[in-house]
Amino acid sequence: NAGVMQNPRHLVRRRGQEARLRCSPMKGHSHVYWYRQLPEEGLKFMVYLQKENIIDESGMPKERFSAEFPKEGPSILRIQQVVRGDSAAYFCASSPTGPYGYTFGSGTRLTVV
Amino acid sequence: LAKTTQPISMDSYEGQEVNITCSHNNIATNDYITWYQQFPSQGPRFIIQGYKTKVTNEVASLFIPADRKSSTLSLPRVSLSDTAVYYCLVGDFNSGYALNFGKGTSLLVTP
C-alpha cells in the first residue's frame, strides 16, 4: 500500500509562470489536505478537499491559488503567475477521517526564480 | 480548534529521556491529542495519539492528565536520529476537518 505520493519533488519556475503540484492520496483515503511550509516556519493549512468538493479553503490566498480533487486522478494545487514569495515546500496529507490523523507525502519544493 | 503551546526548542544528549510538554487549555470533549515528527526535507510523520491517561508505542509515550489541558510526549533514550521538529496537534479527527500545525518544538540531540 503506497503512501501519499506527491510529484514533482522539486519544481523550479520563473516568475509569472504556472506551477502545478500533484498529490495522490493513500488507497482508501478520500480526504486530502494541502499545507505550505515556508523556510524555518511551521506548516500552514491551505485547503481541504474531498472528491470533487472543496470543504475548507480558508487558508488559501485569495488570488492565483486554486485546488481540485477530481473524481478520477490526483489532487492538484495550482499556482498561477508565481512570485518569489511562493517559494516553499508544499505538503499534501490524506486521511480516511478515522481516529489516526493524517499521512503526509514527502512534499514538493517549489523554487521561483 | 484548540490552540496549542509548546517550547520552541529543546536540547538533549544521546541516551537521555526527553519530555516535550504541550498546553491545550481549550481542548474539546471530542478532541484527540496527536504528535508528529518532521525531519528536514520530509513530510511530518505520525508518532502517537491519545485521548486520556497514558499511551505507549514502540517509539514514544504520551502522558495526558485527567483535565486534558496539557500533554507530554516522552522519548526514551534519544539518539542523534531523533533530532527533528515535533508537533502537537489537538482536534477531532473524526470530523475530517483540517488541523493546524504550529511551529513545533525543534529538538537537537548531541553526542
PDB file of C-alpha atoms in Angstrom:
ATOM      1  CA  ASN A   1       0.000   0.000   0.000  1.00  0.00           C
ATOM      2  CA  ALA A   2       1.834   3.044  -1.263  1.00  0.00           C
ATOM      3  CA  GLY A   3       1.813   6.132   0.889  1.00  0.00           C
ATOM      4  CA  VAL A   4       0.795   9.588  -0.175  1.00  0.00           C
ATOM      5  CA  MET A   5       2.556  10.335  -3.450  1.00  0.00           C
ATOM      6  CA  GLN A   6       3.494  13.858  -4.406  1.00  0.00           C
ATOM      7  CA  ASN A   7       5.136  14.963  -7.605  1.00  0.00           C
ATOM      8  CA  PRO A   8       7.270  16.524  -8.629  1.00  0.00           C
ATOM      9  CA  ARG A   9       9.613  16.531  -5.620  1.00  0.00           C
ATOM     10  CA  HIS A  10      11.295  19.676  -6.855  1.00  0.00           C
ATOM     11  CA  LEU A  11       9.868  22.295  -9.167  1.00  0.00           C
ATOM     12  CA  VAL A  12      11.567  25.415 -10.470  1.00  0.00           C
ATOM     13  CA  ARG A  13       9.510  28.111 -12.092  1.00  0.00           C
ATOM     14  CA  ARG A  14      10.270  31.589 -13.348  1.00  0.00           C
ATOM     15  CA  ARG A  15       8.237  34.491 -12.044  1.00  0.00           C
ATOM     16  CA  GLY A  16       4.937  34.692 -13.875  1.00  0.00           C
ATOM     17  CA  GLN A  17       4.765  31.010 -14.812  1.00  0.00           C
ATOM     18  CA  GLU A  18       2.257  28.490 -13.524  1.00  0.00           C
ATOM     19  CA  ALA A  19       3.047  25.736 -11.033  1.00  0.00           C
ATOM     20  CA  ARG A  20       1.042  22.518 -10.801  1.00  0.00           C
ATOM     21  CA  LEU A  21       1.588  20.251  -7.828  1.00  0.00           C
ATOM     22  CA  ARG A  22       0.076  16.771  -7.730  1.00  0.00           C
ATOM     23  CA  CYS A  23      -0.961  14.595  -4.840  1.00  0.00           C
ATOM     24  CA  SER A  24      -2.248  11.032  -4.916  1.00  0.00           C
ATOM     25  CA  PRO A  25      -3.729  10.052  -1.541  1.00  0.00           C
ATOM     26  CA  MET A  26      -3.306   6.708   0.116  1.00  0.00           C
ATOM     27  CA  LYS A  27      -5.617   3.990  -1.116  1.00  0.00           C
ATOM     28  CA  GLY A  28      -8.912   4.248   0.670  1.00  0.00           C
ATOM     29  CA  HIS A  29      -8.382   7.849   1.752  1.00  0.00           C
ATOM     30  CA  SER A  30     -10.929  10.261   0.352  1.00  0.00           C
ATOM     31  CA  HIS A  31      -9.836  13.397   2.226  1.00  0.00           C
ATOM     32  CA  VAL A  32      -6.917  15.487   1.033  1.00  0.00           C
ATOM     33  CA  TYR A  33      -5.276  18.446   2.748  1.00  0.00           C
ATOM     34  CA  TRP A  34      -2.674  20.822   1.381  1.00  0.00           C
ATOM     35  CA  TYR A  35      -0.176  22.623   3.596  1.00  0.00           C
ATOM     36  CA  ARG A  36       2.554  25.118   2.870  1.00  0.00           C
ATOM     37  CA  GLN A  37       5.776  25.405   4.802  1.00  0.00           C
ATOM     38  CA  LEU A  38       7.984  28.421   4.411  1.00  0.00           C
ATOM     39  CA  PRO A  39      11.647  28.167   5.435  1.00  0.00           C
ATOM     40  CA  GLU A  40      12.015  27.973   9.222  1.00  0.00           C
ATOM     41  CA  GLU A  41       8.240  28.060   9.658  1.00  0.00           C
ATOM     42  CA  GLY A  42       5.573  25.580  10.692  1.00  0.00           C
ATOM     43  CA  LEU A  43       3.018  24.079   8.361  1.00  0.00           C
ATOM     44  CA  LYS A  44       0.171  26.353   7.375  1.00  0.00           C
ATOM     45  CA  PHE A  45      -3.114  24.809   6.306  1.00  0.00           C
ATOM     46  CA  MET A  46      -4.257  25.839   2.865  1.00  0.00           C
ATOM     47  CA  VAL A  47      -7.183  23.747   1.671  1.00  0.00           C
ATOM     48  CA  TYR A  48      -9.164  20.617   2.480  1.00  0.00           C
ATOM     49  CA  LEU A  49     -10.843  18.652  -0.279  1.00  0.00           C
ATOM     50  CA  GLN A  50     -12.909  15.556  -0.742  1.00  0.00           C
ATOM     51  CA  LYS A  51     -13.597  14.004  -4.113  1.00  0.00           C
ATOM     52  CA  GLU A  52     -14.959  16.754  -6.382  1.00  0.00           C
ATOM     53  CA  ASN A  53     -15.581  19.078  -3.439  1.00  0.00           C
ATOM     54  CA  ILE A  54     -13.692  21.817  -1.661  1.00  0.00           C
ATOM     55  CA  ILE A  55     -14.599  21.545   2.006  1.00  0.00           C
ATOM     56  CA  ASP A  56     -12.473  24.278   3.530  1.00  0.00           C
ATOM     57  CA  GLU A  57     -10.277  26.735   1.659  1.00  0.00           C
ATOM     58  CA  SER A  58      -9.873  29.226   4.450  1.00  0.00           C
ATOM     59  CA  GLY A  59      -6.072  29.039   4.242  1.00  0.00           C
ATOM     60  CA  MET A  60      -5.795  29.627   0.530  1.00  0.00           C
ATOM     61  CA  PRO A  61      -4.597  33.001  -0.717  1.00  0.00           C
ATOM     62  CA  LYS A  62      -7.458  34.787  -2.422  1.00  0.00           C
ATOM     63  CA  GLU A  63      -5.710  35.140  -5.745  1.00  0.00           C
ATOM     64  CA  ARG A  64      -3.623  32.920  -8.007  1.00  0.00           C
ATOM     65  CA  PHE A  65      -4.111  29.734  -5.949  1.00  0.00           C
ATOM     66  CA  SER A  66      -6.635  27.011  -6.687  1.00  0.00           C
ATOM     67  CA  ALA A  67      -7.063  23.356  -5.834  1.00  0.00           C
ATOM     68  CA  GLU A  68      -9.099  20.469  -7.103  1.00  0.00           C
ATOM     69  CA  PHE A  69      -9.611  16.791  -6.358  1.00  0.00           C
ATOM     70  CA  PRO A  70     -11.400  15.262  -9.324  1.00  0.00           C
ATOM     71  CA  LYS A  71     -13.385  12.056  -9.301  1.00  0.00           C
ATOM     72  CA  GLU A  72     -10.524  10.359 -11.092  1.00  0.00           C
ATOM     73  CA  GLY A  73      -6.871  11.202 -10.686  1.00  0.00           C
ATOM     74  CA  PRO A  74      -4.759  13.084  -8.202  1.00  0.00           C
ATOM     75  CA  SER A  75      -5.478  16.266  -6.351  1.00  0.00           C
ATOM     76  CA  ILE A  76      -3.910  19.310  -8.000  1.00  0.00           C
ATOM     77  CA  LEU A  77      -2.718  22.513  -6.356  1.00  0.00           C
ATOM     78  CA  ARG A  78      -2.307  25.178  -8.981  1.00  0.00           C
ATOM     79  CA  ILE A  79      -0.453  28.435  -8.550  1.00  0.00           C
ATOM     80  CA  GLN A  80      -0.774  30.920 -11.368  1.00  0.00           C
ATOM     81  CA  GLN A  81       1.707  33.706 -12.099  1.00  0.00           C
ATOM     82  CA  VAL A  82       4.113  32.602  -9.413  1.00  0.00           C
ATOM     83  CA  VAL A  83       6.118  35.127  -7.434  1.00  0.00           C
ATOM     84  CA  ARG A  84       9.263  34.672  -5.364  1.00  0.00           C
ATOM     85  CA  GLY A  85       7.206  34.617  -2.169  1.00  0.00           C
ATOM     86  CA  ASP A  86       5.546  31.389  -3.348  1.00  0.00           C
ATOM     87  CA  SER A  87       8.834  29.538  -2.901  1.00  0.00           C
ATOM     88  CA  ALA A  88       8.137  26.974  -0.206  1.00  0.00           C
ATOM     89  CA  ALA A  89       7.582  23.307   0.488  1.00  0.00           C
ATOM     90  CA  TYR A  90       4.047  22.197  -0.248  1.00  0.00           C
ATOM     91  CA  PHE A  91       2.830  19.121   1.561  1.00  0.00           C
ATOM     92  CA  CYS A  92      -0.205  17.031   0.914  1.00  0.00           C
ATOM     93  CA  ALA A  93      -1.804  14.800   3.520  1.00  0.00           C
ATOM     94  CA  SER A  94      -4.643  12.321   3.252  1.00  0.00           C
ATOM     95  CA  SER A  95      -6.966  10.889   5.815  1.00  0.00           C
ATOM     96  CA  PRO A  96      -9.728   8.323   5.991  1.00  0.00           C
ATOM     97  CA  THR A  97     -11.308  10.526   8.711  1.00  0.00           C
ATOM     98  CA  GLY A  98     -10.689   7.786  11.203  1.00  0.00           C
ATOM     99  CA  PRO A  99      -9.046   8.443  14.549  1.00  0.00           C
ATOM    100  CA  TYR A 100      -5.494   8.179  13.302  1.00  0.00           C
ATOM    101  CA  GLY A 101      -4.950  11.531  11.650  1.00  0.00           C
ATOM    102  CA  TYR A 102      -3.037  12.355   8.595  1.00  0.00           C
ATOM    103  CA  THR A 103      -0.489  10.630   6.437  1.00  0.00           C
ATOM    104  CA  PHE A 104       1.782  13.089   4.693  1.00  0.00           C
ATOM    105  CA  GLY A 105       3.595  12.926   1.413  1.00  0.00           C
ATOM    106  CA  SER A 106       7.229  13.926   1.014  1.00  0.00           C
ATOM    107  CA  GLY A 107       6.315  17.321  -0.344  1.00  0.00           C
ATOM    108  CA  THR A 108       7.050  19.399  -3.420  1.00  0.00           C
ATOM    109  CA  ARG A 109       9.690  22.043  -3.079  1.00  0.00           C
ATOM    110  CA  LEU A 110       8.825  24.976  -5.288  1.00  0.00           C
ATOM    111  CA  THR A 111      11.517  27.472  -6.145  1.00  0.00           C
ATOM    112  CA  VAL A 112      10.596  30.610  -8.030  1.00  0.00           C
ATOM    113  CA  VAL A 113      13.491  32.296  -9.765  1.00  0.00           C
TER     114      VAL A 113
ATOM    115  CA  LEU B   1      -9.940  24.498  17.111  1.00  0.00           C
ATOM    116  CA  ALA B   2      -7.886  24.089  20.255  1.00  0.00           C
ATOM    117  CA  LYS B   3      -4.761  26.237  20.321  1.00  0.00           C
ATOM    118  CA  THR B   4      -1.563  24.553  21.408  1.00  0.00           C
ATOM    119  CA  THR B   5       1.579  25.944  23.009  1.00  0.00           C
ATOM    120  CA  GLN B   6       4.872  24.089  23.113  1.00  0.00           C
ATOM    121  CA  PRO B   7       8.513  25.114  23.593  1.00  0.00           C
ATOM    122  CA  ILE B   8      10.278  26.450  20.528  1.00  0.00           C
ATOM    123  CA  SER B   9      13.362  24.337  21.043  1.00  0.00           C
ATOM    124  CA  MET B  10      14.996  21.774  23.299  1.00  0.00           C
ATOM    125  CA  ASP B  11      18.460  20.262  23.542  1.00  0.00           C
ATOM    126  CA  SER B  12      19.400  16.829  24.795  1.00  0.00           C
ATOM    127  CA  TYR B  13      22.318  14.443  24.901  1.00  0.00           C
ATOM    128  CA  GLU B  14      22.204  10.980  23.432  1.00  0.00           C
ATOM    129  CA  GLY B  15      20.749   8.362  25.740  1.00  0.00           C
ATOM    130  CA  GLN B  16      18.675  10.760  27.788  1.00  0.00           C
ATOM    131  CA  GLU B  17      14.901  10.786  28.116  1.00  0.00           C
ATOM    132  CA  VAL B  18      13.252  13.809  26.541  1.00  0.00           C
ATOM    133  CA  ASN B  19       9.876  15.148  27.629  1.00  0.00           C
ATOM    134  CA  ILE B  20       8.114  17.741  25.489  1.00  0.00           C
ATOM    135  CA  THR B  21       5.023  19.325  27.016  1.00  0.00           C
ATOM    136  CA  CYS B  22       2.168  20.831  25.054  1.00  0.00           C
ATOM    137  CA  SER B  23      -0.511  23.077  26.557  1.00  0.00           C
ATOM    138  CA  HIS B  24      -4.045  22.977  25.140  1.00  0.00           C
ATOM    139  CA  ASN B  25      -6.294  24.701  27.644  1.00  0.00           C
ATOM    140  CA  ASN B  26      -9.399  24.819  25.456  1.00  0.00           C
ATOM    141  CA  ILE B  27      -9.391  21.200  24.341  1.00  0.00           C
ATOM    142  CA  ALA B  28     -12.874  19.969  23.459  1.00  0.00           C
ATOM    143  CA  THR B  29     -14.557  16.766  24.547  1.00  0.00           C
ATOM    144  CA  ASN B  30     -14.178  15.067  21.162  1.00  0.00           C
ATOM    145  CA  ASP B  31     -10.580  16.161  20.607  1.00  0.00           C
ATOM    146  CA  TYR B  32      -7.678  13.765  20.429  1.00  0.00           C
ATOM    147  CA  ILE B  33      -4.048  14.712  21.021  1.00  0.00           C
ATOM    148  CA  THR B  34      -1.614  13.720  18.323  1.00  0.00           C
ATOM    149  CA  TRP B  35       2.113  14.197  17.915  1.00  0.00           C
ATOM    150  CA  TYR B  36       4.023  14.312  14.644  1.00  0.00           C
ATOM    151  CA  GLN B  37       7.730  14.280  13.893  1.00  0.00           C
ATOM    152  CA  GLN B  38       9.306  16.072  10.956  1.00  0.00           C
ATOM    153  CA  PHE B  39      12.823  15.613   9.647  1.00  0.00           C
ATOM    154  CA  PRO B  40      14.347  18.198   7.298  1.00  0.00           C
ATOM    155  CA  SER B  41      13.068  17.926   3.737  1.00  0.00           C
ATOM    156  CA  GLN B  42      10.405  15.394   4.689  1.00  0.00           C
ATOM    157  CA  GLY B  43       6.722  15.479   5.486  1.00  0.00           C
ATOM    158  CA  PRO B  44       5.567  15.097   9.087  1.00  0.00           C
ATOM    159  CA  ARG B  45       5.253  11.550  10.357  1.00  0.00           C
ATOM    160  CA  PHE B  46       2.689  10.335  12.881  1.00  0.00           C
ATOM    161  CA  ILE B  47       4.239   9.334  16.221  1.00  0.00           C
ATOM    162  CA  ILE B  48       1.478   8.770  18.734  1.00  0.00           C
ATOM    163  CA  GLN B  49      -2.080   9.681  19.572  1.00  0.00           C
ATOM    164  CA  GLY B  50      -4.110   9.611  22.758  1.00  0.00           C
ATOM    165  CA  TYR B  51      -7.297  10.771  24.407  1.00  0.00           C
ATOM    166  CA  LYS B  52      -6.560  10.413  28.112  1.00  0.00           C
ATOM    167  CA  THR B  53      -4.167   8.819  30.629  1.00  0.00           C
ATOM    168  CA  LYS B  54      -1.162   7.148  29.048  1.00  0.00           C
ATOM    169  CA  VAL B  55      -0.438   5.697  25.646  1.00  0.00           C
ATOM    170  CA  THR B  56       2.757   3.886  24.734  1.00  0.00           C
ATOM    171  CA  ASN B  57       4.075   2.512  21.477  1.00  0.00           C
ATOM    172  CA  GLU B  58       7.454   1.382  20.224  1.00  0.00           C
ATOM    173  CA  VAL B  59       8.562   4.961  19.617  1.00  0.00           C
ATOM    174  CA  ALA B  60       7.229   7.086  22.461  1.00  0.00           C
ATOM    175  CA  SER B  61       4.853   7.519  25.364  1.00  0.00           C
ATOM    176  CA  LEU B  62       2.150  10.114  25.699  1.00  0.00           C
ATOM    177  CA  PHE B  63       1.002  11.258  29.133  1.00  0.00           C
ATOM    178  CA  ILE B  64      -2.304  13.083  29.456  1.00  0.00           C
ATOM    179  CA  PRO B  65      -3.537  14.300  32.849  1.00  0.00           C
ATOM    180  CA  ALA B  66      -7.153  13.984  33.888  1.00  0.00           C
ATOM    181  CA  ASP B  67      -8.083  17.557  32.909  1.00  0.00           C
ATOM    182  CA  ARG B  68      -6.522  17.028  29.449  1.00  0.00           C
ATOM    183  CA  LYS B  69      -5.330  20.638  29.329  1.00  0.00           C
ATOM    184  CA  SER B  70      -1.804  19.532  28.584  1.00  0.00           C
ATOM    185  CA  SER B  71       0.076  16.506  27.361  1.00  0.00           C
ATOM    186  CA  THR B  72       3.670  15.311  27.450  1.00  0.00           C
ATOM    187  CA  LEU B  73       5.471  13.413  24.745  1.00  0.00           C
ATOM    188  CA  SER B  74       8.203  11.255  26.218  1.00  0.00           C
ATOM    189  CA  LEU B  75      11.038   9.940  24.057  1.00  0.00           C
ATOM    190  CA  PRO B  76      13.115   7.354  25.911  1.00  0.00           C
ATOM    191  CA  ARG B  77      16.880   7.247  25.387  1.00  0.00           C
ATOM    192  CA  VAL B  78      17.071   9.580  22.412  1.00  0.00           C
ATOM    193  CA  SER B  79      19.632   9.121  19.680  1.00  0.00           C
ATOM    194  CA  LEU B  80      21.087  11.565  17.169  1.00  0.00           C
ATOM    195  CA  SER B  81      18.470  10.455  14.661  1.00  0.00           C
ATOM    196  CA  ASP B  82      15.723  11.808  16.912  1.00  0.00           C
ATOM    197  CA  THR B  83      16.824  15.343  16.026  1.00  0.00           C
ATOM    198  CA  ALA B  84      13.688  16.724  14.408  1.00  0.00           C
ATOM    199  CA  VAL B  85      10.756  19.065  14.885  1.00  0.00           C
ATOM    200  CA  TYR B  86       7.918  17.696  16.991  1.00  0.00           C
ATOM    201  CA  TYR B  87       4.380  18.997  16.548  1.00  0.00           C
ATOM    202  CA  CYS B  88       1.497  18.698  18.978  1.00  0.00           C
ATOM    203  CA  LEU B  89      -1.959  18.740  17.391  1.00  0.00           C
ATOM    204  CA  VAL B  90      -5.336  18.750  19.052  1.00  0.00           C
ATOM    205  CA  GLY B  91      -8.538  18.106  17.193  1.00  0.00           C
ATOM    206  CA  ASP B  92     -11.446  15.890  16.369  1.00  0.00           C
ATOM    207  CA  PHE B  93     -10.019  13.642  13.691  1.00  0.00           C
ATOM    208  CA  ASN B  94     -13.393  12.052  13.135  1.00  0.00           C
ATOM    209  CA  SER B  95     -14.724  15.379  11.915  1.00  0.00           C
ATOM    210  CA  GLY B  96     -12.342  15.274   8.976  1.00  0.00           C
ATOM    211  CA  TYR B  97     -11.638  18.958   9.345  1.00  0.00           C
ATOM    212  CA  ALA B  98      -8.170  20.319   8.922  1.00  0.00           C
ATOM    213  CA  LEU B  99      -5.824  20.578  11.853  1.00  0.00           C
ATOM    214  CA  ASN B 100      -3.362  23.355  12.338  1.00  0.00           C
ATOM    215  CA  PHE B 101       0.321  22.864  12.946  1.00  0.00           C
ATOM    216  CA  GLY B 102       2.195  25.437  14.975  1.00  0.00           C
ATOM    217  CA  LYS B 103       5.942  25.889  14.727  1.00  0.00           C
ATOM    218  CA  GLY B 104       6.537  22.808  16.825  1.00  0.00           C
ATOM    219  CA  THR B 105       9.464  22.046  19.095  1.00  0.00           C
ATOM    220  CA  SER B 106      12.851  21.732  17.469  1.00  0.00           C
ATOM    221  CA  LEU B 107      14.755  19.006  19.307  1.00  0.00           C
ATOM    222  CA  LEU B 108      18.522  18.831  18.910  1.00  0.00           C
ATOM    223  CA  VAL B 109      20.255  15.694  20.171  1.00  0.00           C
ATOM    224  CA  THR B 110      24.012  15.851  20.509  1.00  0.00           C
ATOM    225  CA  PRO B 111      26.642  13.254  21.431  1.00  0.00           C
TER     226      PRO B 111
END
